[in-house]
Coordinates of N, CA, C and O and ligand atoms in Angstrom, one line a residue:
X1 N 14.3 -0.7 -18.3 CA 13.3 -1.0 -17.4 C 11.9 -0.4 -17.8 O 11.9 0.7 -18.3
X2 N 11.0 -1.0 -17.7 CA 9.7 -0.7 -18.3 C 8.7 -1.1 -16.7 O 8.4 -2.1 -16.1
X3 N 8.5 0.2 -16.6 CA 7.8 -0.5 -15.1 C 6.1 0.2 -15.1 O 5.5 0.6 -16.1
X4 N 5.8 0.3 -14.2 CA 4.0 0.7 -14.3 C 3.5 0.9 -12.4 O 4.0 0.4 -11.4
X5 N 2.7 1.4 -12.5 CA 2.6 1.4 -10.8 C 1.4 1.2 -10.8 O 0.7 1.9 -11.4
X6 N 0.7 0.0 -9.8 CA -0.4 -0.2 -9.8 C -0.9 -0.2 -8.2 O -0.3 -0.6 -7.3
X7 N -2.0 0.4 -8.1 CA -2.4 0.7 -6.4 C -3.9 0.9 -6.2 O -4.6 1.4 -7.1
X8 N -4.5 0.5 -4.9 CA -5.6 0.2 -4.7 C -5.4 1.4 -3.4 O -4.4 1.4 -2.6
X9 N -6.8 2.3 -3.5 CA -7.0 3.1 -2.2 C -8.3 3.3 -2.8 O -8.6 3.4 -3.9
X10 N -9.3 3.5 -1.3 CA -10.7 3.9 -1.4 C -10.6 5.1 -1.0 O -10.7 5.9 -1.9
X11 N -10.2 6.0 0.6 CA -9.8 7.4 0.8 C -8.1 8.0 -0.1 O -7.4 8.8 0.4
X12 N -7.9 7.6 -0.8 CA -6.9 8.6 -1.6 C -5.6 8.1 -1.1 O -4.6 8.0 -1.8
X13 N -5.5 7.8 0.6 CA -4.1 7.3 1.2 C -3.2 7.2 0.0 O -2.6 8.1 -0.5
X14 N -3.3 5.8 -0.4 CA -2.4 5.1 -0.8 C -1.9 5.4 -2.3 O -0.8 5.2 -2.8
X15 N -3.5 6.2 -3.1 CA -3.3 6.8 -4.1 C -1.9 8.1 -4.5 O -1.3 8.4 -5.5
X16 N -1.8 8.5 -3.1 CA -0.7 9.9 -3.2 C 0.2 9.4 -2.8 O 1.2 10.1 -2.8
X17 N 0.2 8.1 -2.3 CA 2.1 7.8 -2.6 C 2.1 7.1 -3.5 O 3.2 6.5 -3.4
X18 N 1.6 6.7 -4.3 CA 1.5 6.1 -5.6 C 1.8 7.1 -6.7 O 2.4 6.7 -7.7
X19 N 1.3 8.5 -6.4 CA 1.7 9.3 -7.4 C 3.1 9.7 -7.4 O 3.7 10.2 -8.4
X20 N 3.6 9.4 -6.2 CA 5.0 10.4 -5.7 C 6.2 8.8 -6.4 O 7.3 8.8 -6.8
X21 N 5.1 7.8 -6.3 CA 6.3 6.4 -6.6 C 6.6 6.6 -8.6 O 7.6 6.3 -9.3
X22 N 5.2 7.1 -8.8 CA 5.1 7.1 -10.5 C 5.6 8.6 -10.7 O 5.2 9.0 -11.8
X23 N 6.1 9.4 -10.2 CA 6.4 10.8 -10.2 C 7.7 10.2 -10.5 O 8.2 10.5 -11.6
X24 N 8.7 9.2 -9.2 CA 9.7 9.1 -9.5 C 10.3 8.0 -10.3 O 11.5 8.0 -10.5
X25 N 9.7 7.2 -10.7 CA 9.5 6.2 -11.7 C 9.5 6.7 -13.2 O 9.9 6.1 -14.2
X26 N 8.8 8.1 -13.1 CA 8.5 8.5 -14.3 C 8.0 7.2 -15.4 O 8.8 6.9 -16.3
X27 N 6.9 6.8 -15.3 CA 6.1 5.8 -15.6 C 4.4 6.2 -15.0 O 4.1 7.2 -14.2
X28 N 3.6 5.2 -15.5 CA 2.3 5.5 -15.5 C 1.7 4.5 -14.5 O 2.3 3.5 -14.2
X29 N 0.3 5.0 -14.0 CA 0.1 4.6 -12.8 C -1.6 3.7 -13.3 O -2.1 4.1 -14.3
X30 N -2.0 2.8 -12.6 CA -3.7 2.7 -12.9 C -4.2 1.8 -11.4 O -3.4 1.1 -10.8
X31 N -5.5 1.9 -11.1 CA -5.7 1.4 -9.8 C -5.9 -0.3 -10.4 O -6.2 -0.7 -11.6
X32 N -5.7 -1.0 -9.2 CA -6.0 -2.3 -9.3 C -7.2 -2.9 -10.3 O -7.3 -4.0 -10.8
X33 N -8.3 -1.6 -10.3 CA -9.6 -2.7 -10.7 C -9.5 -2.8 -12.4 O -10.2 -3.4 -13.1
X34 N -8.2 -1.9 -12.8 CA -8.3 -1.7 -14.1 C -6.7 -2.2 -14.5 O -6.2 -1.0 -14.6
X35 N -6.0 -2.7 -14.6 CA -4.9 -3.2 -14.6 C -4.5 -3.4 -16.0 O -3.4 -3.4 -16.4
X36 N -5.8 -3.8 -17.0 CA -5.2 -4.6 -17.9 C -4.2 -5.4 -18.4 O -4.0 -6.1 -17.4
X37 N -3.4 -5.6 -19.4 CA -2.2 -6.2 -19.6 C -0.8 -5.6 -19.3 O -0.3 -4.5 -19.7
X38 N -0.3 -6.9 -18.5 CA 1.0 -6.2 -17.9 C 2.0 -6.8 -18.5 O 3.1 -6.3 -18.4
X39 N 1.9 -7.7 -19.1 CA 2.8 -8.5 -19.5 C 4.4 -7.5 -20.1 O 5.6 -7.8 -19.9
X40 N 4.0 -6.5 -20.8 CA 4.8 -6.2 -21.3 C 5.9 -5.2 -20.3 O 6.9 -4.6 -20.8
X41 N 5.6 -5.1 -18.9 CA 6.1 -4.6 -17.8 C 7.0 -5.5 -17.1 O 6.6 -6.7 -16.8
X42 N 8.3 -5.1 -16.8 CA 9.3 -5.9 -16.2 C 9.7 -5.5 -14.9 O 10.5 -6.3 -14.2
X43 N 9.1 -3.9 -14.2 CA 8.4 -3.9 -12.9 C 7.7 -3.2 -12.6 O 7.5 -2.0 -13.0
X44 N 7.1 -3.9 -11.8 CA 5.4 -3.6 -11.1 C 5.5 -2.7 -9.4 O 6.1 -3.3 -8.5
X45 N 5.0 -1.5 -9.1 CA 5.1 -1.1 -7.8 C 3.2 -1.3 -7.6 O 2.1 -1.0 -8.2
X46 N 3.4 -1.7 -6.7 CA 2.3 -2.0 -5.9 C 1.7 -1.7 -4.9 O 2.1 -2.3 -3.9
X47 N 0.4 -0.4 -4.7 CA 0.1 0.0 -3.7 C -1.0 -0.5 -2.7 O -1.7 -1.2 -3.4
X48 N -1.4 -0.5 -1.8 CA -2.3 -1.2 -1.0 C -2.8 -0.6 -0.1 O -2.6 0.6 -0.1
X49 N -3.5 -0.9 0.7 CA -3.8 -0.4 2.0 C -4.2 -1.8 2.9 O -4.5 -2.9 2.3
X50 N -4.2 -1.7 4.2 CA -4.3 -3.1 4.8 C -5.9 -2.9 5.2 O -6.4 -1.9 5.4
X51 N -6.4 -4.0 5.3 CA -7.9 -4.5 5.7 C -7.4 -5.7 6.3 O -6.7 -6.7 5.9
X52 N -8.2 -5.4 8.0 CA -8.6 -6.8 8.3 C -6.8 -7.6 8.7 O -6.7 -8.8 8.8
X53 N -5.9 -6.8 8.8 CA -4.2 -7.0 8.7 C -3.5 -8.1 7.7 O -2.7 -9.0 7.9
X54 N -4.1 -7.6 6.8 CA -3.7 -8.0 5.5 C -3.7 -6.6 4.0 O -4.1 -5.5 4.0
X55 N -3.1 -7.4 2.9 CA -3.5 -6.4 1.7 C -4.8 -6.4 1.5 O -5.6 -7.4 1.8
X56 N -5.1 -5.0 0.7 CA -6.7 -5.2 0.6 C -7.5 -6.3 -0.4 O -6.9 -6.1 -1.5
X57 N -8.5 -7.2 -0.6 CA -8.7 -8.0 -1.3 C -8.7 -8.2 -3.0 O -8.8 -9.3 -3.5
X58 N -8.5 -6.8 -3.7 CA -8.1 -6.5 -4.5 C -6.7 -6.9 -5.3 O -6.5 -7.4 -6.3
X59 N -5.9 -6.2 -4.0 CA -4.1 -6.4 -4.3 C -3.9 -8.2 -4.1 O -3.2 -8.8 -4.8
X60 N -4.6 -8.8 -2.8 CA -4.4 -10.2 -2.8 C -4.7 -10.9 -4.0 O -3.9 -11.8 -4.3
X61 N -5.6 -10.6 -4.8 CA -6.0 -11.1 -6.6 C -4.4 -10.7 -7.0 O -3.6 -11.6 -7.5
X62 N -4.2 -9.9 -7.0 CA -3.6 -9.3 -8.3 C -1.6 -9.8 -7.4 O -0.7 -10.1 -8.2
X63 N -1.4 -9.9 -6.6 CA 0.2 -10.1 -5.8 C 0.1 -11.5 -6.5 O 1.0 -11.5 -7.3
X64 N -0.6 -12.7 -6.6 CA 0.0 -13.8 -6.9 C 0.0 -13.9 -8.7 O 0.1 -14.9 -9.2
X65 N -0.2 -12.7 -9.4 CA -0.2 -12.8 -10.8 C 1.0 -12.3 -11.1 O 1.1 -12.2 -12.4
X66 N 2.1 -11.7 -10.5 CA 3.3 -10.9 -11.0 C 4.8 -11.8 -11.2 O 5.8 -11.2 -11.6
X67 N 4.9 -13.3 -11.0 CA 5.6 -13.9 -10.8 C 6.6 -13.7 -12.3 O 6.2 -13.4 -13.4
X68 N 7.8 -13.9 -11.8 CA 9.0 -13.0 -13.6 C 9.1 -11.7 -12.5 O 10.3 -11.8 -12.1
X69 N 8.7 -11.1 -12.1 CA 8.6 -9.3 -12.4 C 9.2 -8.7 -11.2 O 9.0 -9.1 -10.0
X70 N 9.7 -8.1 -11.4 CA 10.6 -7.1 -10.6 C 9.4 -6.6 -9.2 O 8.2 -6.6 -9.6
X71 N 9.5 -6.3 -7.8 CA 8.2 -5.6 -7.9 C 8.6 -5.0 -6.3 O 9.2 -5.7 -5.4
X72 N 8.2 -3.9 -6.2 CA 7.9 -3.0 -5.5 C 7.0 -2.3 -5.0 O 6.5 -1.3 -5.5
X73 N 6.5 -3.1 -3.3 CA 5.6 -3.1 -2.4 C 5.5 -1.8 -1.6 O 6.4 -1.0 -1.2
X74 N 4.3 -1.7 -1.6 CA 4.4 0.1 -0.4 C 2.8 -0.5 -0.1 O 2.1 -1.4 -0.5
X75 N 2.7 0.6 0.8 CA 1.5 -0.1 1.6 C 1.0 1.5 2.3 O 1.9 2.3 2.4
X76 N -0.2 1.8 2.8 CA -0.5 2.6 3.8 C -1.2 2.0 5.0 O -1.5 0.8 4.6
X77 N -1.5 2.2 6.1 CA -2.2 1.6 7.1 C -2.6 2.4 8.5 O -2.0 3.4 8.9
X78 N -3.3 1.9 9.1 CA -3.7 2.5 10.6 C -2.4 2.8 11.8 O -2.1 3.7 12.5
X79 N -1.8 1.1 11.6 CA -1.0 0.8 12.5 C 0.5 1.7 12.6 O 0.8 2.4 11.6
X80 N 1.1 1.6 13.4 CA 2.4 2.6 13.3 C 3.4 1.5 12.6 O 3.4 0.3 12.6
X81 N 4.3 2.5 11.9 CA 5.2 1.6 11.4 C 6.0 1.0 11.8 O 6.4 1.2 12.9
X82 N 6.5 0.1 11.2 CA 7.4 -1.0 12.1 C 7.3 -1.9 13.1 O 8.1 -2.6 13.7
X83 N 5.7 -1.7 13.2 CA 4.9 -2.6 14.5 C 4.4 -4.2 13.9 O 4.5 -4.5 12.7
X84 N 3.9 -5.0 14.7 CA 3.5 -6.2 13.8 C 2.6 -6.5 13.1 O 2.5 -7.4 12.3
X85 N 1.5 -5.1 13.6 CA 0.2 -5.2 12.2 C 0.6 -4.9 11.0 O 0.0 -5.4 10.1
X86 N 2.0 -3.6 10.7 CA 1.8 -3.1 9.5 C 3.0 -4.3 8.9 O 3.2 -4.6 7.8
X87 N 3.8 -4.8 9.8 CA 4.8 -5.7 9.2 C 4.6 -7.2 8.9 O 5.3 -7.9 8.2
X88 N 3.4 -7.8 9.7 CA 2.7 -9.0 9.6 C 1.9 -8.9 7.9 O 1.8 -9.8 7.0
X89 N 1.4 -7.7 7.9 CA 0.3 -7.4 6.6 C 1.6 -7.6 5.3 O 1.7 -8.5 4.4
X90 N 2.4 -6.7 5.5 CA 3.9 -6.8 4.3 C 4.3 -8.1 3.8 O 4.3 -8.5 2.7
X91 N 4.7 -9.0 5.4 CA 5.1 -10.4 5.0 C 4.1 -11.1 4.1 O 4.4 -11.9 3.2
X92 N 2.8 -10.6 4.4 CA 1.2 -11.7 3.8 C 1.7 -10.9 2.3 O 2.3 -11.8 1.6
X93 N 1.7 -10.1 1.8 CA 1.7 -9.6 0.5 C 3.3 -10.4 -0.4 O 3.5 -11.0 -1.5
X94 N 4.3 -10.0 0.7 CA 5.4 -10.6 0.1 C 4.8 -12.3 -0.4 O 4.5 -12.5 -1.6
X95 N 4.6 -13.4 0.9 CA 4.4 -14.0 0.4 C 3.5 -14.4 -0.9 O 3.9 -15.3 -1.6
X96 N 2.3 -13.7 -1.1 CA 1.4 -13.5 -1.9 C 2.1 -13.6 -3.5 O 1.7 -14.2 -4.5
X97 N 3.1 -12.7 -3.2 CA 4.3 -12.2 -4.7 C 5.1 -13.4 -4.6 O 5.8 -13.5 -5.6
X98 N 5.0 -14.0 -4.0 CA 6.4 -14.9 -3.7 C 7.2 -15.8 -5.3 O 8.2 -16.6 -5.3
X99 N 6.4 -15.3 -6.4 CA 6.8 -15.8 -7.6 C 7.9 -14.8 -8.2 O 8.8 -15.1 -9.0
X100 N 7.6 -13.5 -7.5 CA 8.3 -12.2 -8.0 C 9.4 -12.1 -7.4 O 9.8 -12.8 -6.5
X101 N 10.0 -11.2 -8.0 CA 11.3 -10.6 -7.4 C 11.2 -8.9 -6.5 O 11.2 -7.8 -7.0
X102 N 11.3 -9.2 -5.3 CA 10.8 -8.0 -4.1 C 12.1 -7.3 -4.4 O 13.1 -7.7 -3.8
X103 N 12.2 -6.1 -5.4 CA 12.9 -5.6 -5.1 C 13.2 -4.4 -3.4 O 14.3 -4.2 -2.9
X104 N 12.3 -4.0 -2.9 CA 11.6 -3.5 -2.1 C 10.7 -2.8 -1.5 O 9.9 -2.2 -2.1
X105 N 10.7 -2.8 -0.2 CA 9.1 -2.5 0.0 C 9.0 -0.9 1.5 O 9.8 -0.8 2.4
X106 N 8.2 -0.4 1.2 CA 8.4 0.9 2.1 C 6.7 0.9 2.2 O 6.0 0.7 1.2
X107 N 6.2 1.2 3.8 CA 5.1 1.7 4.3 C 4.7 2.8 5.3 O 5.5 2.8 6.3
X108 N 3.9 3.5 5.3 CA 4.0 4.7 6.2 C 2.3 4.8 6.5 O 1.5 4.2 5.8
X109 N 1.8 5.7 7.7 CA 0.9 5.6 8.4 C -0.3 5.8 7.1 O 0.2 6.0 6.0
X110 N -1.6 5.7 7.2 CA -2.7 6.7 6.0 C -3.9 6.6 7.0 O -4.5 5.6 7.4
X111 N -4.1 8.3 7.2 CA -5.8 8.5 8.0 C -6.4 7.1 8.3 O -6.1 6.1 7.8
X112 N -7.3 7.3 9.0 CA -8.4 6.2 8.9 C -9.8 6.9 8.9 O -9.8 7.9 9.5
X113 N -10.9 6.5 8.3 CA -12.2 6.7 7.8 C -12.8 7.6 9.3 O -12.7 6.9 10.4
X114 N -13.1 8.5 9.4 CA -13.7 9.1 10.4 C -14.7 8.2 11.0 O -14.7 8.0 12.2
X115 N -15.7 7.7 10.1 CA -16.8 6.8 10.4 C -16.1 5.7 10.6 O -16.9 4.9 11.0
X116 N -15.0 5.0 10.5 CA -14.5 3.8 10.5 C -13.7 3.5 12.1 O -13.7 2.5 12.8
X117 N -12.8 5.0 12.2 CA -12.3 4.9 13.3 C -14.2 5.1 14.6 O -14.3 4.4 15.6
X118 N -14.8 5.8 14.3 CA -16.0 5.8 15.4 C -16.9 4.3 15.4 O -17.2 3.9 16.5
X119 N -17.2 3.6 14.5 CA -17.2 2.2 14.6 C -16.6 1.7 15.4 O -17.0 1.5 16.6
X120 N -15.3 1.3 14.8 CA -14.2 0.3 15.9 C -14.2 1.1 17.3 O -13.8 0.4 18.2
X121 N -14.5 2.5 17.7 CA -14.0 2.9 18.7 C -15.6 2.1 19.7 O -15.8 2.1 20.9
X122 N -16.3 1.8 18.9 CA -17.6 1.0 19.8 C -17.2 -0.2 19.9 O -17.3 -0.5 21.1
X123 N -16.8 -1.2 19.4 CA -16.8 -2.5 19.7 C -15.8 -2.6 21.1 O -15.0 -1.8 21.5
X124 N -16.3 -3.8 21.6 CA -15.2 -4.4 22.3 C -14.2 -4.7 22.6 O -13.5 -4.6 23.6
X125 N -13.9 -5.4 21.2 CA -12.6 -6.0 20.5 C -12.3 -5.4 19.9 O -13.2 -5.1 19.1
X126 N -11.2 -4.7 19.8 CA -10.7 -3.6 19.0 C -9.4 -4.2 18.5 O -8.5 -4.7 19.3
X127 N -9.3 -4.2 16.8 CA -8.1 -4.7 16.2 C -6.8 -4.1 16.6 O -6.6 -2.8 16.6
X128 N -5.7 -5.1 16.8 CA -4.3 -4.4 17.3 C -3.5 -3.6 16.3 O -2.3 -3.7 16.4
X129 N -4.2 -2.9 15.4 CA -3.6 -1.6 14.7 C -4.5 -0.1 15.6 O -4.2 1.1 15.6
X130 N -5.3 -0.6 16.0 CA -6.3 0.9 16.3 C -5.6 1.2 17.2 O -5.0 2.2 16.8
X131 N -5.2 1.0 18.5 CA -4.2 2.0 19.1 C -3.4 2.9 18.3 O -3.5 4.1 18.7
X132 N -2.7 2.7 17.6 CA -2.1 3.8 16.4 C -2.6 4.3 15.6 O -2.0 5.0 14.8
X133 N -4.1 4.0 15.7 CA -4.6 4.9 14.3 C -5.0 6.1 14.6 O -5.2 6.7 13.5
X134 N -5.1 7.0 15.7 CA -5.0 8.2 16.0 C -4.3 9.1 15.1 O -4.5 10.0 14.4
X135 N -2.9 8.2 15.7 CA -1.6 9.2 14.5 C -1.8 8.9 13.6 O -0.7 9.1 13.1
X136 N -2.3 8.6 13.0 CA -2.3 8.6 11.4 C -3.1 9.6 11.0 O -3.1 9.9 9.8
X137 N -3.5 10.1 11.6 CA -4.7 11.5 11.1 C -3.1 12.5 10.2 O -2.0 12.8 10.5
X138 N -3.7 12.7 9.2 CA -2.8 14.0 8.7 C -1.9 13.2 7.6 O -1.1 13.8 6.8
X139 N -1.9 11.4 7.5 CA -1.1 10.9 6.6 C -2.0 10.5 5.6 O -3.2 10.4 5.6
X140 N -1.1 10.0 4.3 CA 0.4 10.4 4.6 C 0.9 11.9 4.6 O 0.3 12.8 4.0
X141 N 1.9 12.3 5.2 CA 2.1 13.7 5.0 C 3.2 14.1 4.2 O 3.6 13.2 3.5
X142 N 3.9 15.3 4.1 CA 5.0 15.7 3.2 C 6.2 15.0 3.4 O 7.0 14.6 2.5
X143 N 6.3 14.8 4.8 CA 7.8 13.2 4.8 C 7.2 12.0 4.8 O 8.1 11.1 5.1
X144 N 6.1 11.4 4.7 CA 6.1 10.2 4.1 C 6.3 10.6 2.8 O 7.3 10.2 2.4
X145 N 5.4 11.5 1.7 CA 6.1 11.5 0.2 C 7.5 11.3 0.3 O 8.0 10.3 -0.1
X146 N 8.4 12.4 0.9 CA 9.6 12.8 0.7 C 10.4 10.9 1.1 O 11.2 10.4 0.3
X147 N 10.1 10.5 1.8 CA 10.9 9.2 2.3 C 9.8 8.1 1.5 O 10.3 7.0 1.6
X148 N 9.0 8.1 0.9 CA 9.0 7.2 -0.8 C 9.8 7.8 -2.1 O 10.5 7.5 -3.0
X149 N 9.4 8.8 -1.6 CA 10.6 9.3 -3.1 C 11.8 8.9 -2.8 O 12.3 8.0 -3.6
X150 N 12.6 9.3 -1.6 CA 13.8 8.9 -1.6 C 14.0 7.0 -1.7 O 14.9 6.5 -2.4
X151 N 13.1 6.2 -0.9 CA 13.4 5.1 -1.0 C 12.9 4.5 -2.9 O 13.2 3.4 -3.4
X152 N 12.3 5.3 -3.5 CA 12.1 5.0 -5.0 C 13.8 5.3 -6.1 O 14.3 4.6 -7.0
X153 N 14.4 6.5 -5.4 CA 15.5 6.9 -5.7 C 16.5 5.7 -5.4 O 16.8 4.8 -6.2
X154 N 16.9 5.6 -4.5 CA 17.6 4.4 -3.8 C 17.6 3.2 -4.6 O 18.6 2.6 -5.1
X155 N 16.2 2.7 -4.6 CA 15.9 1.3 -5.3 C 16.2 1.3 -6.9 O 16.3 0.2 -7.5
X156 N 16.5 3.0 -7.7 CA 17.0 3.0 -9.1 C 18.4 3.0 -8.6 O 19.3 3.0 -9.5
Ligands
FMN1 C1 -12.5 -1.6 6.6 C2 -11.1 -1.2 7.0 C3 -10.2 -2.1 7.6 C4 -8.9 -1.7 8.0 N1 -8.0 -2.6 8.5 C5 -6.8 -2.1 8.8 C6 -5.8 -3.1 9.3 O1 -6.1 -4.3 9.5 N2 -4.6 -2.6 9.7 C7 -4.2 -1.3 9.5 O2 -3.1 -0.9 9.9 N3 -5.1 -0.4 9.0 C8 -6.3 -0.8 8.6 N4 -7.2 0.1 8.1 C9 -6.8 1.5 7.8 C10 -6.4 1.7 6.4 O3 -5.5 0.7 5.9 C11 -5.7 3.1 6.2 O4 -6.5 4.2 6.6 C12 -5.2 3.3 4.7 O5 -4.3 4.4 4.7 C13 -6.4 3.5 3.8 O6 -5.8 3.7 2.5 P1 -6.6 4.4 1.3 O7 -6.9 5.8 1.6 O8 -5.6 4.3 0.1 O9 -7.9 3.6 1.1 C14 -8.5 -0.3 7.7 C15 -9.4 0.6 7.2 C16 -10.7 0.2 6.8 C17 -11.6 1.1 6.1

């Protein structure tokens, strides 16, 4: 197996389970904007963060180019897990990959922007992840690492 981990984060979220996925991959990591040639990779872990309850527009470019490839979804987000924002966003990415082979995919809470959450806390319309984004303060934390490592373990 020849694999690579590739991940998009603007606050760091997504980048430190990305490190804990290439820690246990023991393989090398690069963010989305620099990807270069993958060809020679037979699987791909893929990190994200949701915008807007989707992947970020970055990972959307890059999910429909992995088709052949093994690939291994993780995600960070506002929304609590297992809810329909962070599991609606997964499905759009799966689909997105839909040329690939999903070997699996694991997501867990990640902070939200101090300035980002006091924004949305003015509007009116408030998107249906921000009730949970409270709890996300403090993620990911040491058992989100611990429970990607373990689901990285599992998936070898
Ligand atoms: C502009 C913007 C839009 C966001 N939209 C969503 C969303 O639709 N659903 C969600 O669960 N979280 C949303 N979030 C929260 C981020 O996905 C979350 O904080 C994530 O952990 C950020 O990852 P990063 O630190 O790797 O950039 C949004 C954050 C920002 C800044």
């Amino acid at each position: 197996m020849k694999a690579i981990v590739i991940y998009s984060s603007q606050t760091n979220n997504t980048k430190k389970v990305a490190e804990a996925v290439a820690t246990e991959l023991n393989c090398a990591m690069k963010p989305v904007n620099d990807v270069g040639d993958i060809a020679d990779y037979d699987t791909v872990a893929v990190g994200f963060w949701l915008k807007a309850g989707a992947p970020d527009p970055s990972t959307q470019d890059l999910l429909p180019k992995l088709s052949g490839k093994k690939v291994f979804l993780f995600a960070t987000h506002g929304a609590a897990v297992g809810t329909p924002p962070a599991d609606n966003a997964m499905a759009k990415a799966k689909e997105l990959a839909k040329g690939a082979e999903i070997i699996d995919t694991f997501s867990c809470p990640g902070e939200v922007a101090e300035k980002v959450m006091e924004m949305i806390s003015k509007k009116d319309q408030k998107p249906p992840w921000f009730g949970a984004a409270h709890a996300a303060k403090g993620h990911p934390d040491v058992d989100d690492i611990a429970a990607v490592k373990a689901a990285v373990k599992k998936m070898l």
